[in-house]
PDB file of C-alpha atoms in Angstrom:
ATOM      1  CA  MET H   1     161.286 204.292 116.062  1.00 55.00           C
ATOM      2  CA  SER H   2     157.849 205.784 116.631  1.00 82.00           C
ATOM      3  CA  CYS H   3     155.419 204.253 118.913  1.00 90.00           C
ATOM      4  CA  LEU H   4     153.363 203.250 115.399  1.00 94.00           C
ATOM      5  CA  GLN H   5     156.226 201.333 113.878  1.00 92.00           C
ATOM      6  CA  ASP H   6     156.807 199.590 117.545  1.00 95.00           C
ATOM      7  CA  ASN H   7     153.760 198.439 117.224  1.00 96.00           C
ATOM      8  CA  LEU H   8     153.776 197.558 114.133  1.00 97.00           C
ATOM      9  CA  LYS H   9     157.257 195.770 115.158  1.00 97.00           C
ATOM     10  CA  GLN H  10     155.896 193.244 117.687  1.00 97.00           C
ATOM     11  CA  ALA H  11     152.437 193.069 115.694  1.00 97.00           C
ATOM     12  CA  TYR H  12     154.553 191.701 113.575  1.00 97.00           C
ATOM     13  CA  LEU H  13     156.469 189.382 115.829  1.00 97.00           C
ATOM     14  CA  ASP H  14     153.035 187.828 116.867  1.00 97.00           C
ATOM     15  CA  GLY H  15     152.185 186.786 113.767  1.00 97.00           C
ATOM     16  CA  GLU H  16     149.381 190.296 113.650  1.00 98.00           C
ATOM     17  CA  LEU H  17     150.650 192.061 111.281  1.00 98.00           C
ATOM     18  CA  ALA H  18     147.577 192.111 108.621  1.00 98.00           C
ATOM     19  CA  SER H  19     145.414 193.436 111.279  1.00 98.00           C
ATOM     20  CA  ALA H  20     147.255 195.838 112.662  1.00 97.00           C
ATOM     21  CA  ILE H  21     147.648 197.218 109.420  1.00 98.00           C
ATOM     22  CA  ALA H  22     144.041 197.502 108.942  1.00 97.00           C
ATOM     23  CA  ALA H  23     143.594 198.507 112.281  1.00 97.00           C
ATOM     24  CA  LEU H  24     144.854 202.195 110.897  1.00 97.00           C
ATOM     25  CA  LYS H  25     143.648 205.226 110.739  1.00 95.00           C
ATOM     26  CA  SER H  26     144.196 207.764 108.231  1.00 93.00           C
ATOM     27  CA  GLU H  27     146.315 210.419 110.592  1.00 95.00           C
ATOM     28  CA  ASP H  28     148.763 207.174 110.962  1.00 96.00           C
ATOM     29  CA  LEU H  29     149.102 207.162 107.080  1.00 97.00           C
ATOM     30  CA  ARG H  30     150.058 210.451 105.988  1.00 95.00           C
ATOM     31  CA  PHE H  31     152.169 210.464 103.412  1.00 96.00           C
ATOM     32  CA  ASP H  32     154.589 213.019 103.114  1.00 96.00           C
ATOM     33  CA  ALA H  33     156.016 213.718  99.121  1.00 95.00           C
ATOM     34  CA  SER H  34     159.446 214.016 100.596  1.00 95.00           C
ATOM     35  CA  GLN H  35     159.845 210.850 101.401  1.00 96.00           C
ATOM     36  CA  TYR H  36     159.645 209.494  98.675  1.00 97.00           C
ATOM     37  CA  LEU H  37     161.289 209.344  94.652  1.00 97.00           C
ATOM     38  CA  ILE H  38     157.910 208.749  92.598  1.00 96.00           C
ATOM     39  CA  ASP H  39     158.715 207.638  88.639  1.00 95.00           C
ATOM     40  CA  ASP H  40     155.224 207.678  87.141  1.00 86.00           C
ATOM     41  CA  VAL H  41     153.400 205.994  84.232  1.00 71.00           C
ATOM     42  CA  ASN H  42     153.256 209.350  81.550  1.00 63.00           C
ATOM     43  CA  GLY H  43     156.515 210.717  83.110  1.00 53.00           C
ATOM     44  CA  GLU H  44     155.746 212.660  85.447  1.00 55.00           C
ATOM     45  CA  ALA H  45     157.164 212.984  89.764  1.00 57.00           C
ATOM     46  CA  THR H  46     153.611 213.382  91.117  1.00 61.00           C
ATOM     47  CA  ALA H  47     151.695 211.868  93.939  1.00 64.00           C
ATOM     48  CA  ASN H  48     148.939 213.113  93.272  1.00 64.00           C
ATOM     49  CA  ARG H  49     147.397 210.498  91.026  1.00 72.00           C
ATOM     50  CA  CYS H  50     145.752 207.664  91.066  1.00 79.00           C
ATOM     51  CA  CYS H  51     146.307 204.464  89.293  1.00 90.00           C
ATOM     52  CA  ASP H  52     145.592 200.948  88.076  1.00 94.00           C
ATOM     53  CA  THR H  53     149.511 199.783  88.301  1.00 97.00           C
ATOM     54  CA  LEU H  54     152.138 200.218  91.127  1.00 97.00           C
ATOM     55  CA  ILE H  55     155.312 199.623  91.964  1.00 98.00           C
ATOM     56  CA  VAL H  56     157.153 199.418  95.342  1.00 98.00           C
ATOM     57  CA  LEU H  57     160.335 199.223  95.200  1.00 98.00           C
ATOM     58  CA  ALA H  58     162.826 198.177  97.887  1.00 98.00           C
ATOM     59  CA  HIS H  59     166.901 199.423  97.796  1.00 98.00           C
ATOM     60  CA  GLY H  60     169.767 197.004  98.749  1.00 97.00           C
ATOM     61  CA  ALA H  61     171.744 196.586 101.541  1.00 97.00           C
ATOM     62  CA  GLY H  62     174.582 198.815 101.094  1.00 93.00           C
ATOM     63  CA  ALA H  63     172.944 201.218  98.407  1.00 94.00           C
ATOM     64  CA  ASN H  64     169.996 203.762  99.129  1.00 97.00           C
ATOM     65  CA  MET H  65     166.564 204.440  96.882  1.00 98.00           C
ATOM     66  CA  GLN H  66     168.604 207.041  95.069  1.00 96.00           C
ATOM     67  CA  HIS H  67     171.868 204.650  93.506  1.00 97.00           C
ATOM     68  CA  GLU H  68     172.461 203.831  90.219  1.00 97.00           C
ATOM     69  CA  PHE H  69     170.913 200.831  89.782  1.00 97.00           C
ATOM     70  CA  MET H  70     167.363 201.735  91.667  1.00 98.00           C
ATOM     71  CA  THR H  71     167.480 204.942  88.621  1.00 97.00           C
ATOM     72  CA  ALA H  72     167.686 203.084  85.971  1.00 97.00           C
ATOM     73  CA  MET H  73     165.422 199.956  86.854  1.00 97.00           C
ATOM     74  CA  ALA H  74     162.786 202.865  88.230  1.00 97.00           C
ATOM     75  CA  THR H  75     162.748 205.210  84.739  1.00 96.00           C
ATOM     76  CA  ASP H  76     162.509 201.867  82.750  1.00 97.00           C
ATOM     77  CA  LEU H  77     159.570 200.371  84.853  1.00 97.00           C
ATOM     78  CA  SER H  78     157.875 203.794  85.204  1.00 96.00           C
ATOM     79  CA  SER H  79     156.992 203.394  81.318  1.00 93.00           C
ATOM     80  CA  SER H  80     154.864 200.652  82.739  1.00 91.00           C
ATOM     81  CA  ALA H  81     153.230 201.656  86.112  1.00 96.00           C
ATOM     82  CA  LYS H  82     154.009 204.119  88.679  1.00 97.00           C
ATOM     83  CA  VAL H  83     157.521 203.304  90.340  1.00 98.00           C
ATOM     84  CA  VAL H  84     157.608 204.563  94.360  1.00 98.00           C
ATOM     85  CA  ARG H  85     161.353 204.163  96.229  1.00 98.00           C
ATOM     86  CA  PHE H  86     161.973 204.351  99.806  1.00 98.00           C
ATOM     87  CA  ASN H  87     163.669 204.199 102.144  1.00 98.00           C
ATOM     88  CA  PHE H  88     164.416 201.749 105.241  1.00 98.00           C
ATOM     89  CA  PRO H  89     165.292 203.712 108.357  1.00 97.00           C
ATOM     90  CA  TYR H  90     168.894 202.989 108.589  1.00 97.00           C
ATOM     91  CA  MET H  91     169.187 204.589 105.155  1.00 97.00           C
ATOM     92  CA  ARG H  92     166.710 208.236 106.484  1.00 96.00           C
ATOM     93  CA  ALA H  93     169.279 208.109 108.976  1.00 95.00           C
ATOM     94  CA  ASN H  94     171.879 207.889 107.318  1.00 94.00           C
ATOM     95  CA  ALA H  95     170.035 210.715 105.228  1.00 91.00           C
ATOM     96  CA  ILE H  96     170.229 213.272 108.534  1.00 92.00           C
ATOM     97  CA  ASP H  97     173.484 213.237 109.601  1.00 92.00           C
ATOM     98  CA  GLY H  98     175.370 211.602 107.068  1.00 89.00           C
ATOM     99  CA  LYS H  99     176.700 208.275 109.525  1.00 91.00           C
ATOM    100  CA  ARG H 100     176.795 204.955 107.822  1.00 91.00           C
ATOM    101  CA  ARG H 101     174.598 202.225 109.464  1.00 93.00           C
ATOM    102  CA  PRO H 102     174.317 198.337 108.847  1.00 94.00           C
ATOM    103  CA  PRO H 103     170.517 197.522 107.659  1.00 96.00           C
ATOM    104  CA  ASP H 104     168.329 197.192 110.708  1.00 96.00           C
ATOM    105  CA  ARG H 105     166.806 193.675 111.776  1.00 96.00           C
ATOM    106  CA  ALA H 106     164.649 191.786 109.419  1.00 97.00           C
ATOM    107  CA  PRO H 107     160.880 192.533 111.810  1.00 97.00           C
ATOM    108  CA  LYS H 108     162.614 197.093 111.975  1.00 97.00           C
ATOM    109  CA  LEU H 109     162.319 196.542 108.489  1.00 98.00           C
ATOM    110  CA  ILE H 110     158.934 194.650 107.872  1.00 98.00           C
ATOM    111  CA  ALA H 111     157.559 196.802 110.413  1.00 98.00           C
ATOM    112  CA  ASP H 112     158.290 199.913 108.495  1.00 98.00           C
ATOM    113  CA  TYR H 113     158.033 198.405 104.803  1.00 98.00           C
ATOM    114  CA  ALA H 114     154.629 197.530 105.998  1.00 98.00           C
ATOM    115  CA  LEU H 115     153.677 201.384 107.411  1.00 98.00           C
ATOM    116  CA  GLN H 116     155.126 202.528 103.314  1.00 98.00           C
ATOM    117  CA  LEU H 117     152.703 200.530 101.603  1.00 98.00           C
ATOM    118  CA  ALA H 118     149.638 200.945 104.026  1.00 98.00           C
ATOM    119  CA  ILE H 119     150.193 204.403 103.558  1.00 98.00           C
ATOM    120  CA  LEU H 120     151.307 204.126  99.836  1.00 98.00           C
ATOM    121  CA  ARG H 121     147.625 202.588  99.484  1.00 97.00           C
ATOM    122  CA  LEU H 122     145.924 204.776 100.871  1.00 96.00           C
ATOM    123  CA  GLN H 123     147.964 207.463  98.408  1.00 96.00           C
ATOM    124  CA  PHE H 124     147.622 205.883  95.105  1.00 96.00           C
ATOM    125  CA  LYS H 125     144.696 203.852  95.260  1.00 96.00           C
ATOM    126  CA  PRO H 126     145.968 201.233  92.634  1.00 97.00           C
ATOM    127  CA  LYS H 127     144.262 198.878  91.122  1.00 96.00           C
ATOM    128  CA  LYS H 128     147.109 196.662  91.614  1.00 98.00           C
ATOM    129  CA  VAL H 129     150.494 196.262  93.736  1.00 98.00           C
ATOM    130  CA  TYR H 130     154.043 194.347  92.772  1.00 98.00           C
ATOM    131  CA  LEU H 131     156.948 194.931  95.621  1.00 98.00           C
ATOM    132  CA  VAL H 132     160.247 194.949  93.306  1.00 98.00           C
ATOM    133  CA  GLY H 133     163.138 194.902  95.991  1.00 98.00           C
ATOM    134  CA  LYS H 134     166.679 194.482  95.179  1.00 98.00           C
ATOM    135  CA  SER H 135     168.894 191.759  97.629  1.00 98.00           C
ATOM    136  CA  MET H 136     167.856 193.085 100.541  1.00 98.00           C
ATOM    137  CA  GLY H 137     165.279 194.658  99.913  1.00 98.00           C
ATOM    138  CA  GLY H 138     163.474 191.674  97.619  1.00 98.00           C
ATOM    139  CA  ARG H 139     163.894 189.324 100.455  1.00 98.00           C
ATOM    140  CA  MET H 140     161.913 191.902 103.128  1.00 98.00           C
ATOM    141  CA  SER H 141     159.033 191.595  99.905  1.00 98.00           C
ATOM    142  CA  ALA H 142     159.032 188.163  99.888  1.00 98.00           C
ATOM    143  CA  ILE H 143     158.494 188.311 103.701  1.00 98.00           C
ATOM    144  CA  LEU H 144     156.633 190.871 103.702  1.00 98.00           C
ATOM    145  CA  ALA H 145     154.320 189.540 101.267  1.00 98.00           C
ATOM    146  CA  GLU H 146     153.695 186.222 104.033  1.00 98.00           C
ATOM    147  CA  SER H 147     151.477 188.702 105.670  1.00 97.00           C
ATOM    148  CA  LEU H 148     149.900 191.285 103.564  1.00 98.00           C
ATOM    149  CA  SER H 149     147.939 190.697 100.269  1.00 97.00           C
ATOM    150  CA  VAL H 150     149.983 191.845  96.704  1.00 98.00           C
ATOM    151  CA  ASP H 151     149.626 190.976  93.480  1.00 98.00           C
ATOM    152  CA  GLY H 152     153.497 189.090  92.750  1.00 98.00           C
ATOM    153  CA  VAL H 153     156.787 189.819  94.238  1.00 98.00           C
ATOM    154  CA  ILE H 154     159.678 190.258  92.413  1.00 98.00           C
ATOM    155  CA  CYS H 155     163.277 189.343  93.572  1.00 98.00           C
ATOM    156  CA  LEU H 156     166.643 191.679  92.110  1.00 98.00           C
ATOM    157  CA  GLY H 157     169.009 189.706  92.518  1.00 98.00           C
ATOM    158  CA  TYR H 158     167.569 187.171  96.064  1.00 98.00           C
ATOM    159  CA  PRO H 159     170.859 186.725  98.459  1.00 98.00           C
ATOM    160  CA  PHE H 160     170.727 182.931  98.909  1.00 98.00           C
ATOM    161  CA  ILE H 161     173.488 182.501 101.154  1.00 96.00           C
ATOM    162  CA  PRO H 162     175.439 184.899 103.374  1.00 92.00           C
ATOM    163  CA  LEU H 163     178.101 185.777 102.727  1.00 88.00           C
ATOM    164  CA  SER H 164     179.490 185.066 106.005  1.00 88.00           C
ATOM    165  CA  GLY H 165     178.227 181.233 105.141  1.00 86.00           C
ATOM    166  CA  GLY H 166     175.496 179.226 106.365  1.00 89.00           C
ATOM    167  CA  GLU H 167     172.037 177.363 105.146  1.00 94.00           C
ATOM    168  CA  PRO H 168     170.335 179.354 101.981  1.00 96.00           C
ATOM    169  CA  ARG H 169     167.009 181.696 102.735  1.00 97.00           C
ATOM    170  CA  LEU H 170     164.739 180.437 101.038  1.00 98.00           C
ATOM    171  CA  GLU H 171     161.533 180.323 104.251  1.00 97.00           C
ATOM    172  CA  PRO H 172     161.527 183.959 102.742  1.00 98.00           C
ATOM    173  CA  ILE H 173     160.164 182.501  99.508  1.00 98.00           C
ATOM    174  CA  GLU H 174     158.857 179.203 100.974  1.00 97.00           C
ATOM    175  CA  LYS H 175     156.374 180.979 102.907  1.00 97.00           C
ATOM    176  CA  CYS H 176     155.535 184.282 100.151  1.00 98.00           C
ATOM    177  CA  MET H 177     151.663 184.311  99.402  1.00 97.00           C
ATOM    178  CA  ALA H 178     151.990 186.040  96.145  1.00 98.00           C
ATOM    179  CA  PRO H 179     152.874 185.111  92.367  1.00 98.00           C
ATOM    180  CA  MET H 180     157.015 185.091  93.100  1.00 98.00           C
ATOM    181  CA  MET H 181     160.106 185.753  90.136  1.00 98.00           C
ATOM    182  CA  VAL H 182     163.560 186.355  91.269  1.00 98.00           C
ATOM    183  CA  ILE H 183     166.179 187.604  88.549  1.00 98.00           C
ATOM    184  CA  GLN H 184     169.025 186.677  88.799  1.00 98.00           C
ATOM    185  CA  GLY H 185     173.120 187.393  87.856  1.00 98.00           C
ATOM    186  CA  GLU H 186     174.222 183.998  86.316  1.00 98.00           C
ATOM    187  CA  ARG H 187     177.771 184.095  88.545  1.00 97.00           C
ATOM    188  CA  ASP H 188     175.799 185.970  91.940  1.00 98.00           C
ATOM    189  CA  LYS H 189     177.592 184.762  95.250  1.00 97.00           C
ATOM    190  CA  PHE H 190     174.846 185.231  96.998  1.00 97.00           C
ATOM    191  CA  GLY H 191     173.491 182.428  94.628  1.00 97.00           C
ATOM    192  CA  TYR H 192     174.836 181.171  91.236  1.00 97.00           C
ATOM    193  CA  LYS H 193     173.755 179.673  88.636  1.00 97.00           C
ATOM    194  CA  GLY H 194     174.228 175.886  88.611  1.00 96.00           C
ATOM    195  CA  LEU H 195     172.449 175.851  92.448  1.00 97.00           C
ATOM    196  CA  VAL H 196     169.971 177.422  93.461  1.00 98.00           C
ATOM    197  CA  GLU H 197     167.574 175.723  90.936  1.00 95.00           C
ATOM    198  CA  THR H 198     168.647 172.822  92.681  1.00 96.00           C
ATOM    199  CA  TRP H 199     166.578 173.668  95.718  1.00 97.00           C
ATOM    200  CA  PRO H 200     162.966 172.142  95.487  1.00 97.00           C
ATOM    201  CA  ALA H 201     161.642 175.394  97.146  1.00 96.00           C
ATOM    202  CA  MET H 202     162.683 177.593  93.781  1.00 97.00           C
ATOM    203  CA  ASN H 203     160.135 174.476  91.509  1.00 97.00           C
ATOM    204  CA  PRO H 204     157.386 177.924  91.852  1.00 96.00           C
ATOM    205  CA  VAL H 205     158.603 180.618  91.656  1.00 98.00           C
ATOM    206  CA  GLN H 206     160.243 181.826  88.213  1.00 98.00           C
ATOM    207  CA  LEU H 207     163.440 182.090  87.988  1.00 98.00           C
ATOM    208  CA  HIS H 208     165.497 183.913  85.360  1.00 98.00           C
ATOM    209  CA  TRP H 209     169.382 184.005  84.689  1.00 98.00           C
ATOM    210  CA  LEU H 210     171.277 187.038  83.453  1.00 98.00           C
ATOM    211  CA  THR H 211     173.608 186.163  80.612  1.00 98.00           C
ATOM    212  CA  ASP H 212     177.372 186.108  83.295  1.00 98.00           C
ATOM    213  CA  GLY H 213     175.431 188.521  85.584  1.00 98.00           C
ATOM    214  CA  ASP H 214     177.111 189.322  88.509  1.00 98.00           C
ATOM    215  CA  HIS H 215     174.991 191.029  92.187  1.00 98.00           C
ATOM    216  CA  GLY H 216     174.102 194.135  90.446  1.00 97.00           C
ATOM    217  CA  PHE H 217     173.895 191.724  86.804  1.00 98.00           C
ATOM    218  CA  LYS H 218     177.195 193.511  85.734  1.00 98.00           C
ATOM    219  CA  PRO H 219     179.144 191.004  83.370  1.00 98.00           C
ATOM    220  CA  ARG H 220     182.456 190.569  82.956  1.00 97.00           C
ATOM    221  CA  LYS H 221     183.967 192.398  78.858  1.00 95.00           C
ATOM    222  CA  SER H 222     184.914 188.704  77.707  1.00 97.00           C
ATOM    223  CA  SER H 223     180.832 187.735  77.853  1.00 96.00           C
ATOM    224  CA  GLY H 224     179.470 189.587  74.764  1.00 94.00           C
ATOM    225  CA  THR H 225     177.109 190.954  76.645  1.00 97.00           C
ATOM    226  CA  THR H 226     177.066 194.830  79.111  1.00 98.00           C
ATOM    227  CA  LEU H 227     175.122 195.546  81.821  1.00 97.00           C
ATOM    228  CA  GLU H 228     172.874 198.012  79.930  1.00 97.00           C
ATOM    229  CA  ALA H 229     171.761 194.779  78.417  1.00 98.00           C
ATOM    230  CA  ASN H 230     170.810 192.704  81.486  1.00 98.00           C
ATOM    231  CA  LEU H 231     169.348 195.223  83.365  1.00 98.00           C
ATOM    232  CA  GLY H 232     167.256 195.942  79.833  1.00 98.00           C
ATOM    233  CA  GLU H 233     166.182 192.053  79.679  1.00 98.00           C
ATOM    234  CA  ALA H 234     165.414 192.482  83.729  1.00 98.00           C
ATOM    235  CA  VAL H 235     162.975 195.185  83.369  1.00 98.00           C
ATOM    236  CA  ALA H 236     161.616 193.856  80.197  1.00 98.00           C
ATOM    237  CA  LEU H 237     160.950 190.365  82.502  1.00 98.00           C
ATOM    238  CA  ILE H 238     159.334 193.137  85.548  1.00 98.00           C
ATOM    239  CA  LYS H 239     156.443 194.521  82.652  1.00 97.00           C
ATOM    240  CA  ALA H 240     156.068 190.932  81.538  1.00 97.00           C
ATOM    241  CA  PHE H 241     155.429 189.780  84.652  1.00 98.00           C
ATOM    242  CA  ILE H 242     152.333 192.270  85.649  1.00 96.00           C
ATOM    243  CA  GLN H 243     150.980 192.611  82.969  1.00 88.00           C
TER     244      GLN H 243
END
């Protein structure tokens, strides 16, 4: 972890992340196009164009920015916005040596996410910014939006309940300062229909259910719907939310 990211991690732990990001200099925010995947509103992968709306698409714990779910979402959303994907630090390390690693702890992830967002804001100068995250990426987006101002947060399969058990992860949702939408599969093992909507913390959240979807939105064959249909519905919901 770089000295800069160490400083941002400590700033986050001290509750001073916003001021630390605001104090960054241009040399701290160099844009390296090789570290991102960009899907443009005009169907072009371009790193040098200002945009009206920027969607930062954050991956989940077990799959990187190139996963087919991430690619499908980015491609379909790019008709309405510039969509940029990035890898969290442990996935960047995996890309270098091929070694599989568990996700970094939240403070390190948030420090890196905050830096990526600052870099992308300087590069593309968007009028509006939305954070869209798959599973862990959605949770980190909600946490980041407690400290940094964005126009909205969309969580795709929010990991409400750890598979090992325990209390639901509602604090990021309760403390998120941006408008929030959660799109969840009806039978998501991390938080399923019939349970999630019983929590008062979800009352301010736009909560949408995808028919018979699992954590990756995939339904069973007997459901009468398809993964493609569920992904299409999720994209339509996101487009309506950002417009």
